[in-house]
Short mmCIF file of C-alpha atoms and ligand atoms in Angstrom, two decimals:
data_model
loop_
_atom_site.label_atom_id
_atom_site.label_comp_id
_atom_site.label_asym_id
_atom_site.label_seq_id
_atom_site.Cartn_x
_atom_site.Cartn_y
_atom_site.Cartn_z
CA MET M 1 209.91 58.22 247.83
CA THR M 2 210.65 62.01 248.88
CA THR M 3 208.89 64.43 246.42
CA ILE M 4 210.64 68.14 246.58
CA ALA M 5 207.65 70.80 246.37
CA THR M 6 208.38 73.41 243.59
CA PRO M 7 207.50 76.87 244.78
CA ARG M 8 204.96 78.33 242.80
CA THR M 9 205.33 81.94 243.01
CA TRP M 10 207.84 84.61 244.46
CA SER M 11 207.93 85.14 248.49
CA LEU M 12 207.43 88.68 249.46
CA GLU M 13 210.92 88.44 250.56
CA THR M 14 212.34 87.58 247.63
CA PHE M 15 209.83 90.44 245.89
CA THR M 16 211.38 92.90 247.84
CA ASP M 17 214.86 92.13 247.21
CA ALA M 18 214.06 91.88 243.31
CA VAL M 19 212.39 95.66 243.73
CA GLY M 20 215.56 96.81 245.32
CA ASP M 21 217.35 95.65 241.91
CA ALA M 22 214.61 97.00 240.30
CA VAL M 23 214.71 100.62 241.12
CA TRP M 24 218.56 100.82 239.81
CA ALA M 25 217.23 101.17 236.24
CA PRO M 26 217.54 104.40 234.45
CA SER M 27 214.36 106.64 234.17
CA ILE M 28 213.75 110.12 232.21
CA HIS M 29 214.88 112.57 234.77
CA ASN M 30 215.68 110.13 237.43
CA SER M 31 211.36 110.39 237.79
CA GLN M 32 211.56 106.75 238.62
CA PRO M 33 207.56 106.81 237.81
CA TRP M 34 207.16 103.20 238.56
CA ARG M 35 205.50 100.74 241.20
CA PHE M 36 205.53 96.75 242.04
CA ARG M 37 203.01 94.93 243.48
CA HIS M 38 202.86 91.29 244.75
CA THR M 39 200.18 89.50 243.71
CA CYS M 40 198.81 85.71 244.47
CA ASP M 41 200.80 84.36 241.52
CA GLY M 42 203.64 86.73 240.19
CA VAL M 43 204.34 90.64 240.41
CA ASP M 44 203.02 93.51 238.68
CA VAL M 45 205.04 96.12 237.41
CA LEU M 46 203.03 99.50 237.42
CA LEU M 47 203.18 103.10 235.63
CA ASP M 48 203.09 105.86 238.78
CA GLU M 49 200.88 108.32 236.81
CA ARG M 50 201.39 111.11 239.58
CA ARG M 51 205.31 110.88 238.38
CA VAL M 52 204.77 111.23 234.57
CA LEU M 53 206.10 114.13 233.35
CA ALA M 54 203.00 116.28 231.86
CA ALA M 55 205.09 118.79 229.73
CA CYS M 56 207.41 116.78 227.72
CA ASP M 57 205.92 113.29 228.04
CA HIS M 58 202.26 113.75 227.09
CA TYR M 59 201.70 110.33 226.62
CA GLY M 60 203.60 108.44 228.82
CA ARG M 61 206.15 107.09 226.33
CA MET M 62 209.49 107.97 228.13
CA ALA M 63 208.01 106.68 231.73
CA ARG M 64 206.80 103.54 229.85
CA ILE M 65 210.30 103.31 228.66
CA SER M 66 212.01 103.95 232.24
CA CYS M 67 209.57 101.11 233.44
CA GLY M 68 210.40 98.69 230.88
CA ALA M 69 214.13 99.19 232.41
CA ALA M 70 212.94 98.57 235.44
CA ALA M 71 210.99 95.63 234.45
CA TYR M 72 214.17 94.32 233.04
CA ASN M 73 216.06 94.55 236.17
CA LEU M 74 213.74 92.91 238.19
CA ARG M 75 213.35 89.94 235.28
CA LEU M 76 217.23 89.42 236.26
CA ALA M 77 217.23 89.61 239.68
CA LEU M 78 214.19 86.54 239.58
CA ALA M 79 215.73 84.79 237.43
CA MET M 80 218.71 84.76 239.89
CA THR M 81 216.69 82.90 242.33
CA GLY M 82 216.18 80.18 240.22
CA LEU M 83 212.83 81.02 239.58
CA PRO M 84 212.88 83.10 236.31
CA ALA M 85 209.79 85.23 235.03
CA GLN M 86 207.66 84.88 232.10
CA TYR M 87 205.67 87.90 231.33
CA ARG M 88 202.91 89.39 229.63
CA PHE M 89 201.66 93.15 228.73
CA GLY M 90 198.85 94.35 231.19
CA ALA M 91 196.06 96.99 230.88
CA GLY M 92 195.81 100.50 232.16
CA ARG M 93 198.43 101.30 235.00
CA THR M 94 199.28 97.73 234.77
CA LEU M 95 202.41 97.54 232.61
CA LEU M 96 203.51 94.07 233.03
CA HIS M 97 202.67 90.96 234.86
CA LEU M 98 205.29 88.44 235.91
CA TRP M 99 204.89 84.88 236.90
CA PRO M 100 207.19 82.17 237.20
CA ASP M 101 208.38 79.91 234.90
CA ARG M 102 210.27 76.56 235.42
CA LEU M 103 213.26 76.16 237.76
CA ARG M 104 216.21 76.40 236.41
CA ARG M 105 219.85 77.84 237.06
CA PRO M 106 220.72 81.27 235.85
CA THR M 107 222.56 81.60 232.65
CA PRO M 108 226.00 82.89 232.71
CA LEU M 109 224.86 85.81 230.87
CA GLU M 110 222.27 86.98 233.10
CA SER M 111 224.72 86.72 236.50
CA ARG M 112 227.01 89.03 234.46
CA LEU M 113 224.40 91.47 233.50
CA HIS M 114 222.44 91.09 237.01
CA HIS M 115 226.10 92.00 238.23
CA GLN M 116 226.41 94.99 236.39
CA ILE M 117 222.88 96.88 237.54
CA PRO M 118 224.66 98.61 240.24
CA HIS M 119 227.36 99.69 238.12
CA ARG M 120 225.50 101.10 235.16
CA HIS M 121 225.01 104.82 235.25
CA THR M 122 224.24 107.45 232.98
CA ASN M 123 227.82 109.37 232.20
CA ARG M 124 227.52 112.83 231.17
CA GLY M 125 231.22 113.83 231.52
CA PRO M 126 234.12 113.68 228.66
CA PHE M 127 234.33 110.55 226.34
CA ALA M 128 238.21 109.69 225.95
CA ASP M 129 239.04 109.46 222.28
CA THR M 130 239.68 106.02 222.25
CA PRO M 131 237.95 103.77 219.55
CA VAL M 132 235.15 101.68 221.00
CA ASP M 133 235.96 98.17 220.66
CA THR M 134 234.95 96.96 217.16
CA ALA M 135 232.97 93.89 218.94
CA ALA M 136 231.18 95.82 221.13
CA PRO M 137 228.75 96.96 218.41
CA PRO M 138 227.45 93.69 217.58
CA ARG M 139 227.02 92.84 220.84
CA LEU M 140 225.00 95.60 221.74
CA SER M 141 222.66 95.32 218.89
CA GLU M 142 222.49 91.63 219.65
CA ALA M 143 221.20 92.29 223.07
CA ALA M 144 218.53 95.01 222.00
CA ARG M 145 217.30 91.90 219.34
CA ARG M 146 217.17 89.41 222.24
CA GLU M 147 214.14 92.06 223.99
CA GLY M 148 212.55 92.58 220.23
CA GLY M 149 214.51 95.58 219.57
CA TRP M 150 216.75 97.66 217.43
CA LEU M 151 219.82 98.96 217.76
CA ASP M 152 221.36 101.04 214.83
CA PHE M 153 224.57 102.99 215.02
CA VAL M 154 225.32 105.78 212.81
CA ALA M 155 228.71 104.73 211.63
CA ASP M 156 228.57 107.50 208.29
CA GLU M 157 229.80 111.14 209.33
CA ALA M 158 227.05 112.47 207.59
CA ALA M 159 224.63 110.85 209.14
CA LEU M 160 226.10 111.32 212.38
CA ASN M 161 225.91 115.00 211.91
CA VAL M 162 222.23 114.72 211.18
CA VAL M 163 221.73 113.14 214.08
CA ALA M 164 223.72 115.33 215.91
CA GLY M 165 221.61 118.00 214.24
CA LEU M 166 218.26 116.81 215.73
CA VAL M 167 219.54 116.12 219.22
CA ARG M 168 220.43 119.96 218.97
CA ALA M 169 217.38 121.25 217.46
CA ALA M 170 214.74 119.03 219.97
CA ASP M 171 217.16 120.68 223.08
CA ALA M 172 216.71 124.25 221.86
CA GLN M 173 212.65 123.72 221.12
CA LEU M 174 212.19 121.97 224.42
CA ARG M 175 214.12 124.81 226.13
CA ALA M 176 212.01 127.35 224.47
CA ASP M 177 208.97 125.73 226.01
CA PRO M 178 208.36 127.53 229.39
CA ALA M 179 206.33 124.58 230.72
CA CYS M 180 209.73 121.89 229.71
CA THR M 181 211.97 124.30 231.22
CA ALA M 182 210.09 124.69 234.44
CA GLU M 183 209.61 120.66 234.96
CA LEU M 184 213.47 120.10 234.05
CA ARG M 185 214.24 122.56 236.42
CA ALA M 186 212.18 120.71 239.00
CA TRP M 187 213.64 117.90 238.55
CA SER M 188 217.61 119.24 237.94
CA VAL M 189 217.57 119.32 242.35
CA THR M 190 220.72 121.08 244.43
CA ALA M 191 221.53 118.59 246.50
CA ASP M 192 222.99 115.31 246.13
CA HIS M 193 221.70 113.32 248.88
CA ARG M 194 218.02 113.97 247.10
CA VAL M 195 216.67 110.58 246.54
CA GLU M 196 215.25 111.74 242.91
CA GLY M 197 216.21 113.80 240.28
CA VAL M 198 219.51 114.66 239.09
CA GLY M 199 221.81 116.12 241.90
CA PRO M 200 224.81 118.69 240.71
CA ALA M 201 227.61 116.08 241.03
CA ALA M 202 225.50 113.99 238.21
CA ALA M 203 224.49 116.64 236.26
CA GLY M 204 227.87 117.30 234.58
CA ALA M 205 229.17 120.59 233.24
CA ALA M 206 226.59 122.96 231.69
CA PRO M 207 226.18 121.81 228.13
CA HIS M 208 228.79 123.91 225.58
CA PRO M 209 227.60 125.70 222.34
CA ASP M 210 230.16 123.66 220.56
CA GLU M 211 229.68 120.00 221.43
CA LEU M 212 228.16 117.95 219.04
CA LEU M 213 225.74 115.81 220.95
CA THR M 214 223.72 118.88 222.99
CA ARG M 215 223.36 117.26 226.48
CA ARG M 216 220.61 118.19 228.54
CA ASP M 217 221.11 120.49 230.52
CA PHE M 218 220.05 119.68 234.36
CA GLY M 219 222.04 122.93 236.05
CA GLY M 220 225.63 121.86 235.76
CA PRO M 221 228.12 124.24 236.59
CA VAL M 222 229.78 126.07 233.46
CA LEU M 223 233.15 125.42 233.16
CA GLU M 224 235.76 126.65 230.65
CA MET M 225 237.08 123.39 229.63
CA THR M 226 233.95 121.36 228.70
CA ARG M 227 235.00 120.04 225.58
CA ASP M 228 234.78 116.24 224.97
CA PRO M 229 237.96 115.09 223.63
CA ALA M 230 236.26 112.03 221.51
CA ARG M 231 236.72 113.07 217.95
CA ARG M 232 234.13 110.26 216.69
CA PRO M 233 231.41 109.69 219.10
CA VAL M 234 229.93 106.34 219.05
CA VAL M 235 226.07 106.88 218.54
CA ALA M 236 223.21 104.35 217.89
CA VAL M 237 219.42 104.88 217.89
CA LEU M 238 217.26 102.41 219.55
CA GLY M 239 213.69 101.40 218.57
CA VAL M 240 211.37 98.54 218.55
CA LEU M 241 208.92 96.55 216.06
CA GLY M 242 206.09 99.23 217.15
CA ASP M 243 205.26 102.70 218.00
CA GLY M 244 202.09 102.04 220.65
CA LEU M 245 202.67 102.14 224.38
CA GLU M 246 203.09 98.49 224.92
CA ASP M 247 206.18 98.94 222.52
CA ALA M 248 207.45 101.53 224.87
CA VAL M 249 207.60 99.37 227.57
CA ARG M 250 209.59 97.04 225.49
CA ALA M 251 211.80 99.40 224.56
CA GLY M 252 212.63 99.93 228.18
CA MET M 253 213.87 96.32 228.23
CA ALA M 254 216.00 96.66 225.31
CA LEU M 255 217.30 99.64 226.54
CA GLN M 256 217.98 97.89 229.67
CA CYS M 257 219.87 94.98 228.30
CA VAL M 258 221.85 97.23 226.11
CA LEU M 259 223.21 99.59 229.03
CA LEU M 260 224.30 96.51 231.14
CA THR M 261 225.41 95.13 227.88
CA ALA M 262 227.54 97.83 227.79
CA ALA M 263 228.61 97.92 231.02
CA ASP M 264 229.83 94.53 230.58
CA LEU M 265 231.86 95.34 228.30
CA GLY M 266 233.74 98.11 230.05
CA LEU M 267 231.75 101.22 228.08
CA ALA M 268 230.12 104.22 229.88
CA THR M 269 226.52 105.18 228.45
CA ALA M 270 224.73 108.78 227.82
CA LEU M 271 221.07 108.77 226.57
CA TYR M 272 219.50 111.82 224.63
CA SER M 273 215.90 111.80 224.41
CA GLN M 274 215.43 115.14 223.37
CA PRO M 275 214.25 114.50 219.76
CA THR M 276 212.55 111.60 220.29
CA GLU M 277 210.04 113.78 222.58
CA VAL M 278 209.63 116.21 219.50
CA ALA M 279 206.96 114.95 216.87
CA ALA M 280 208.54 116.45 213.71
CA LEU M 281 212.01 115.30 214.74
CA ARG M 282 211.76 112.03 215.87
CA GLU M 283 209.77 111.40 212.04
CA ARG M 284 212.88 112.84 210.51
CA LEU M 285 215.13 110.82 212.80
CA ARG M 286 213.21 107.83 212.09
CA ARG M 287 213.78 108.60 208.20
CA THR M 288 217.75 109.13 209.16
CA VAL M 289 217.97 105.58 210.31
CA ASP M 290 215.82 104.24 207.55
CA ARG M 291 213.21 102.42 210.07
CA LEU M 292 209.59 101.74 209.59
CA HIS M 293 209.08 102.55 213.66
CA ASP M 294 209.66 105.46 215.27
CA PRO M 295 213.07 105.43 217.51
CA GLN M 296 212.80 105.58 221.08
CA LEU M 297 215.97 106.97 222.05
CA VAL M 298 219.59 108.31 221.03
CA LEU M 299 222.76 106.51 222.58
CA ARG M 300 226.29 107.23 223.01
CA PHE M 301 228.80 104.47 224.03
CA GLY M 302 232.63 105.03 224.54
CA TYR M 303 234.95 105.10 227.01
CA ALA M 304 235.13 107.74 230.31
CA PRO M 305 235.76 107.50 233.94
CA ARG M 306 233.07 107.11 236.50
CA THR M 307 230.77 109.99 237.06
CA CYS M 308 228.33 110.66 240.08
CA TYR M 309 225.99 108.24 240.97
CA THR M 310 221.90 109.33 241.34
CA ASN M 311 220.09 107.91 244.32
CA ARG M 312 216.80 106.83 244.75
CA ARG M 313 213.73 106.22 246.99
CA PRO M 314 212.84 103.90 249.90
CA ILE M 315 211.62 100.76 248.35
CA ALA M 316 208.81 101.37 250.45
CA ASP M 317 207.70 104.24 248.75
CA VAL M 318 207.40 101.70 245.48
CA ILE M 319 205.51 99.35 246.47
CA GLU M 320 202.11 98.85 245.96
CA PRO M 321 200.27 97.48 248.92
C1 LIG O 1 213.44 107.52 228.65
C2 LIG O 1 214.74 108.12 229.18
C3 LIG O 1 215.32 109.22 228.81
C4 LIG O 1 216.27 110.12 229.14
N1 LIG O 1 216.55 111.00 228.53
C5 LIG O 1 217.84 111.23 229.13
C6 LIG O 1 218.33 112.62 228.48
O1 LIG O 1 217.95 113.75 226.96
N2 LIG O 1 219.48 113.40 228.98
C7 LIG O 1 220.44 112.53 229.99
O2 LIG O 1 221.29 113.43 230.25
N3 LIG O 1 219.68 111.46 230.30
C8 LIG O 1 218.61 110.95 230.12
N4 LIG O 1 218.06 109.54 230.56
C9 LIG O 1 218.59 109.38 232.16
C10 LIG O 1 217.96 109.85 233.05
O3 LIG O 1 218.23 111.09 233.36
C11 LIG O 1 218.97 108.98 234.18
O4 LIG O 1 218.72 107.54 233.80
C12 LIG O 1 218.21 109.43 235.58
O5 LIG O 1 218.63 110.35 235.79
C13 LIG O 1 219.37 108.20 236.47
O6 LIG O 1 220.43 108.02 236.41
P1 LIG O 1 221.15 106.62 236.14
O7 LIG O 1 221.01 106.66 234.84
O8 LIG O 1 222.35 107.39 236.60
O9 LIG O 1 220.95 105.85 237.14
C14 LIG O 1 216.99 109.11 230.50
C15 LIG O 1 216.77 107.79 230.80
C16 LIG O 1 215.44 107.70 230.07
C17 LIG O 1 215.06 106.06 230.66
#
């Protein structure tokens, strides 16, 4: 009788390939604050503390959301090998430890979401005035739930105006802070081939004073016609059932599950973290959506032409020896 040997963990080659998918996650200012370590029994996802934005992210919450999004990609990539991962939260800068679950085929949903990893991107261009398919919001909320999160759509016009007002107020407050502005400038890179930060093509046009949802100003050109044709943007607030640093990692996994689901549904996405970076405004946002726990991000969904993608650092730079 022949016995088939079960691999106990992922090979270094499989790990490196999976990291190649992980790095295409979104990250605050495209700072890519992650590192990955191949261990004797699995994989660690680590926070790269040198890349945490000191001015606008003192506690490293945005960096942890970014790492959680990368961890979700990593989990999908490992699932595609037939040896999916289980995970637990780590300590210190080790955010997550992943180890092999039982061998099984990837589900059709995992395959579809994995396929979207290189196609998903943050879209700072104008969105079309086409109503979002009514089947999409429940599927996006379900995606957040699968990863322990919640995604509340802001359906009511009055509430939408409140959320937009909080984005605007937070953006103004952050812009008035010289340290945050200097940080944003440092990550608003001047060439599109740079491997980190947001280049001119991905930055989109400079935010227009009349736009409902104030986009972050990554130094894009001032254009006359930047008005967004979408009359009623589809906006949602993402959170998880907790407010700790571990919860931020969980929020990142929920975020990436939502973003890949949106890409699978043909939807463009834009992210607004300004109101969750200012404590008092985050609290007002929490009350607006009537949740017990802090909101982590504001998201926008819609139809829009593809815009320019950002780049990533070489894989060797993010692998821990
Ligand atoms: C936690 C977090 C916060 C973000 N906040 C914003 C934001 O306020 N405005 C914005 O335009 N993009 C925001 N982004 C998107 C990043 O700028 C984007 O992911 C990064 O530049 C990489 O580009 P990509 O998403 O197209 O791959 C955020 C992303 C993350 C993960």
